[in-house]
XYZ file of C-alpha atoms in Angstrom:
294
model
C -6.207 17.076 -5.480
C -4.569 19.580 -7.853
C -4.019 21.951 -4.931
C -2.282 19.186 -2.984
C -0.026 18.504 -5.986
C 0.763 22.210 -6.123
C 1.736 22.326 -2.435
C 3.979 19.279 -2.843
C 5.623 20.901 -5.843
C 6.203 24.037 -3.751
C 7.807 21.898 -1.035
C 10.345 20.461 -3.482
C 10.876 23.749 -5.357
C 11.701 25.493 -2.060
C 14.803 23.323 -1.768
C 16.328 25.110 -4.751
C 17.614 22.013 -6.557
C 16.297 21.817 -10.109
C 17.383 18.225 -10.704
C 15.256 17.011 -7.778
C 12.319 19.128 -8.970
C 12.625 17.701 -12.482
C 12.669 14.140 -11.143
C 9.718 14.892 -8.886
C 7.713 16.187 -11.846
C 7.931 12.714 -13.446
C 6.117 11.017 -10.548
C 2.482 10.024 -11.000
C 1.013 11.104 -7.669
C -1.908 8.648 -7.858
C -5.452 8.772 -6.477
C -4.462 10.099 -3.034
C -6.547 7.850 -0.783
C -4.837 9.261 2.300
C -5.630 12.836 1.296
C -9.269 11.990 0.616
C -9.517 10.588 4.134
C -7.955 13.681 5.679
C -10.273 16.063 3.813
C -13.393 14.043 4.633
C -12.458 14.029 8.323
C -10.921 17.488 8.838
C -12.671 19.411 6.055
C -11.138 21.594 3.363
C -8.875 24.258 4.825
C -5.270 25.433 4.656
C -4.075 23.176 7.476
C -5.776 20.043 6.138
C -4.431 20.620 2.622
C -0.914 21.052 3.957
C -1.277 17.893 6.058
C -2.374 16.067 2.906
C 0.701 17.293 1.054
C 3.013 16.143 3.858
C 1.446 12.680 4.035
C 1.500 12.305 0.246
C 5.129 13.364 -0.110
C 6.110 10.848 2.579
C 4.053 8.179 0.811
C 5.773 8.961 -2.502
C 9.169 8.685 -0.797
C 8.259 5.191 0.412
C 7.174 4.188 -3.109
C 10.467 5.393 -4.588
C 12.396 3.178 -2.176
C 9.927 0.329 -2.697
C 10.480 0.398 -6.464
C 14.238 0.242 -5.982
C 13.924 -2.698 -3.578
C 11.624 -4.545 -6.005
C 13.563 -3.466 -9.135
C 10.253 -2.207 -10.543
C 10.417 -0.452 -13.881
C 6.756 0.610 -13.844
C 4.701 2.526 -11.294
C 1.001 3.285 -11.946
C 1.368 2.571 -15.638
C 4.332 4.933 -16.116
C 8.107 4.382 -15.980
C 9.350 4.354 -12.389
C 11.855 6.968 -11.229
C 14.575 4.325 -10.891
C 13.893 3.260 -14.492
C 14.185 6.869 -15.686
C 17.047 8.148 -13.537
C 18.695 5.068 -11.995
C 18.530 3.536 -8.537
C 20.968 5.944 -6.872
C 18.970 8.989 -7.922
C 15.685 7.321 -6.938
C 16.990 6.508 -3.448
C 18.312 10.021 -2.956
C 15.083 11.624 -4.171
C 13.234 9.409 -1.695
C 15.537 10.658 1.054
C 14.883 14.252 0.000
C 11.112 13.753 0.083
C 11.236 12.009 3.471
C 13.389 14.808 4.887
C 11.153 17.550 3.505
C 8.104 15.752 4.842
C 9.596 15.725 8.331
C 10.675 19.356 7.939
C 7.048 20.301 7.277
C 5.311 17.991 9.771
C 7.182 19.490 12.743
C 5.398 22.764 11.979
C 2.115 21.129 13.013
C 0.836 20.466 16.537
C 3.241 18.136 18.340
C 0.546 15.460 18.629
C 0.147 15.310 14.838
C 3.905 15.396 14.304
C 4.310 12.483 16.733
C 1.580 10.418 15.031
C 3.039 10.857 11.549
C 6.702 10.435 12.493
C 5.972 7.251 14.463
C 4.044 5.902 11.480
C 7.014 6.495 9.182
C 9.295 4.551 11.543
C 6.845 1.644 11.447
C 6.508 1.930 7.678
C 10.260 1.465 7.289
C 10.150 -1.616 9.506
C 7.327 -2.928 7.331
C 9.510 -2.515 4.248
C 12.254 -4.523 5.903
C 9.778 -7.206 6.999
C 8.480 -7.441 3.439
C 12.008 -8.033 2.185
C 12.739 -10.661 4.849
C 9.470 -12.499 4.211
C 10.390 -12.589 0.542
C 13.309 -14.937 1.212
C 10.987 -17.943 1.178
C 7.318 -18.876 0.840
C 5.516 -17.564 3.928
C 2.747 -19.784 5.333
C 2.067 -17.602 8.396
C -0.997 -15.383 7.916
C -0.243 -13.377 11.074
C 3.228 -12.442 9.815
C 1.673 -11.298 6.538
C -0.965 -9.215 8.361
C 1.641 -7.588 10.608
C 3.788 -6.760 7.590
C 0.971 -5.150 5.578
C -0.135 -3.230 8.662
C 3.324 -1.709 9.008
C 4.064 -1.274 5.319
C 0.677 -0.002 4.104
C -2.000 0.431 6.755
C 0.037 2.392 9.288
C 0.244 5.552 7.142
C -3.478 5.339 6.303
C -4.162 4.933 10.026
C -1.947 7.946 10.775
C -3.739 10.010 8.110
C -7.155 9.351 9.641
C -5.903 9.779 13.196
C -4.004 13.032 12.580
C -6.980 14.460 10.653
C -9.179 13.666 13.657
C -6.757 15.524 15.927
C -6.832 18.471 13.518
C -10.642 18.469 13.630
C -10.962 17.880 17.388
C -12.558 14.440 16.946
C -11.979 11.109 18.721
C -8.618 10.065 17.281
C -8.845 6.462 18.504
C -12.070 5.774 16.592
C -10.540 7.160 13.425
C -7.354 5.189 14.051
C -9.430 1.986 14.098
C -11.097 3.057 10.868
C -7.790 3.879 9.181
C -6.032 0.705 10.292
C -8.756 -1.627 9.040
C -9.250 0.338 5.839
C -5.503 0.108 5.212
C -5.419 -3.652 5.770
C -8.418 -4.154 3.481
C -6.863 -1.839 0.874
C -3.683 -3.936 0.691
C -5.562 -7.228 0.561
C -7.736 -5.904 -2.282
C -4.572 -4.826 -4.103
C -3.118 -8.314 -3.603
C -6.289 -9.894 -4.995
C -6.274 -7.612 -8.039
C -2.704 -8.680 -8.824
C -4.154 -12.146 -9.439
C -7.499 -11.343 -11.051
C -6.768 -8.336 -13.287
C -4.799 -8.096 -16.513
C -1.616 -6.085 -17.019
C -3.429 -3.212 -18.751
C -5.694 -2.521 -15.772
C -2.938 -3.027 -13.214
C -0.352 -0.821 -14.886
C 2.200 -3.579 -14.148
C 2.620 -7.253 -15.088
C -0.236 -9.461 -13.861
C 0.566 -11.978 -11.090
C 3.790 -10.109 -10.503
C 3.664 -10.324 -6.701
C 4.420 -14.043 -6.561
C 7.318 -13.716 -8.964
C 8.702 -10.845 -6.863
C 8.671 -12.970 -3.709
C 5.460 -11.776 -2.089
C 3.343 -14.475 -0.467
C 0.053 -12.565 -0.293
C -3.112 -13.655 1.499
C -4.665 -15.612 -1.412
C -1.509 -17.750 -1.718
C -1.465 -18.387 2.029
C -5.127 -19.417 1.948
C -4.453 -21.640 -1.076
C -1.465 -23.328 0.560
C -3.623 -24.251 3.570
C -6.147 -25.995 1.272
C -3.751 -27.974 -0.915
C -2.638 -31.579 -0.588
C 1.081 -32.123 0.178
C 2.045 -32.757 -3.482
C 0.344 -29.559 -4.626
C 1.838 -27.605 -1.721
C 5.268 -28.579 -3.050
C 4.346 -27.505 -6.560
C 3.017 -24.131 -5.373
C 6.127 -23.378 -3.333
C 8.383 -24.535 -6.196
C 6.928 -21.738 -8.345
C 7.696 -19.061 -5.746
C 9.907 -16.256 -7.148
C 9.952 -17.950 -10.564
C 9.093 -16.548 -13.980
C 5.649 -18.080 -14.478
C 4.780 -19.478 -17.890
C 1.211 -19.820 -19.179
C 0.902 -23.389 -17.835
C 2.063 -22.313 -14.355
C -0.405 -19.423 -14.308
C -3.236 -21.672 -15.494
C -2.454 -24.232 -12.765
C -2.423 -21.615 -10.005
C -5.654 -20.033 -11.227
C -7.337 -23.438 -11.494
C -6.420 -24.108 -7.872
C -7.700 -20.698 -6.816
C -11.003 -21.529 -8.504
C -11.156 -25.071 -7.118
C -11.003 -23.848 -3.524
C -12.826 -20.515 -4.093
C -9.777 -18.680 -2.735
C -10.525 -15.304 -4.314
C -13.961 -15.107 -2.672
C -12.430 -16.245 0.604
C -9.914 -13.390 0.370
C -12.580 -10.862 -0.652
C -14.711 -11.821 2.338
C -11.709 -11.383 4.623
C -11.253 -7.863 3.234
C -14.987 -7.189 3.687
C -14.770 -8.177 7.353
C -11.977 -5.650 7.825
C -14.054 -3.068 5.975
C -16.949 -3.688 8.358
C -14.633 -3.144 11.329
C -13.575 0.163 9.777
C -17.097 1.449 9.143
C -18.336 0.323 12.570
C -15.771 2.573 14.253
C -17.012 5.906 12.850
C -20.314 7.571 12.052
C -19.368 9.153 8.739
C -21.244 8.254 5.553
C -18.515 9.485 3.226
C -15.888 7.362 4.942
C -18.187 4.353 4.690
C -18.546 5.023 0.964
C -14.753 4.833 0.566
C -14.774 1.340 2.052
C -17.747 0.239 -0.042
C -16.329 1.500 -3.332
C -12.999 -0.186 -2.637
C -14.377 -3.624 -1.791
C -17.741 -3.889 -3.578
C -16.237 -3.941 -7.054
C -15.569 -6.152 -10.033
C -12.633 -8.405 -9.198
C-alpha cells in the first residue's frame, strides 16, 4: 500500500505544481479496497501497482467532489480538503486528479482503458443521481440500488474486471464479483452510519439521513411502518436530529429488525460475489466485510 501511495505522489509531483502536491499530501488515502482486489487478482508487479495507483487517484478525485457536494468537513477522521483549502481548491484538485488518472490509464491496454474510463462516466452519473434522490425521501429500493451501483460499485467492478484482463482471466466473472462486492460494501457502510458511534465512523453518527440520503435501512423501515409513523419518518428527513428523534428512529429499527434485514441483504450480495470466482482470498474480503460487529 505504501508503494501505491508513492506512485500516486509521483503522478501529482510530475505535474510540477507544488500547491496541488501540498494539498494532495493532506489526503488520507484510506484502506484501498480497490487496490487489494487488483493485487489479489493480478498479482504484485509493476503493471498491477500502477493500475492500483490510477484507480485510487480517480477514487480520491471522486471523494473530493463528493465532500464538496455534501459540504463535509471530515473525511476518514481528518479534515476534508474543502475544509482545509476551500471548495474551489477542492474541486480543482479533484479535476487535476481525474485528468492525471486518465492521462495514465491510456498508457494501458485499450481494453483496460475502456473499462476504467467507462466506469468513471457512470460514477459521475451516480453522483448526480445521489444529489437528485436527496431532494426528497426516496421509497424506491431499485432507484437506491442503481444509484449505489453507479456511485460506488462501478469502480470496484472496474477494478476487479481490469485486473482480470491484466492477468488473462475471465473478466466477466470478476466483474460479477466486483459489482456485488461493491453493492454490499455500500450497504454495509450505510448500516454502520446508523449502528456505530462518531468515534468509529470518523464522522457524525446517523449523518446520512440528515444529509438527504435515504439508504436501504430507511427504505426497509418505511415499508414496515404504519401511515402515521411513515409521516413522522419522512418529516425528519434532512433535519438536524435531536436525541429524541434518534431514539425514535432506532426504536423503530429495533421493532422491525431492520438492521438484520439490511445485513442479510448485504450477505446475499456477498454470496453472489463469492459464487462468481474461485479465489479464497477474494472470498475472505467479502467475509471480513460482512461478518463483523455491527
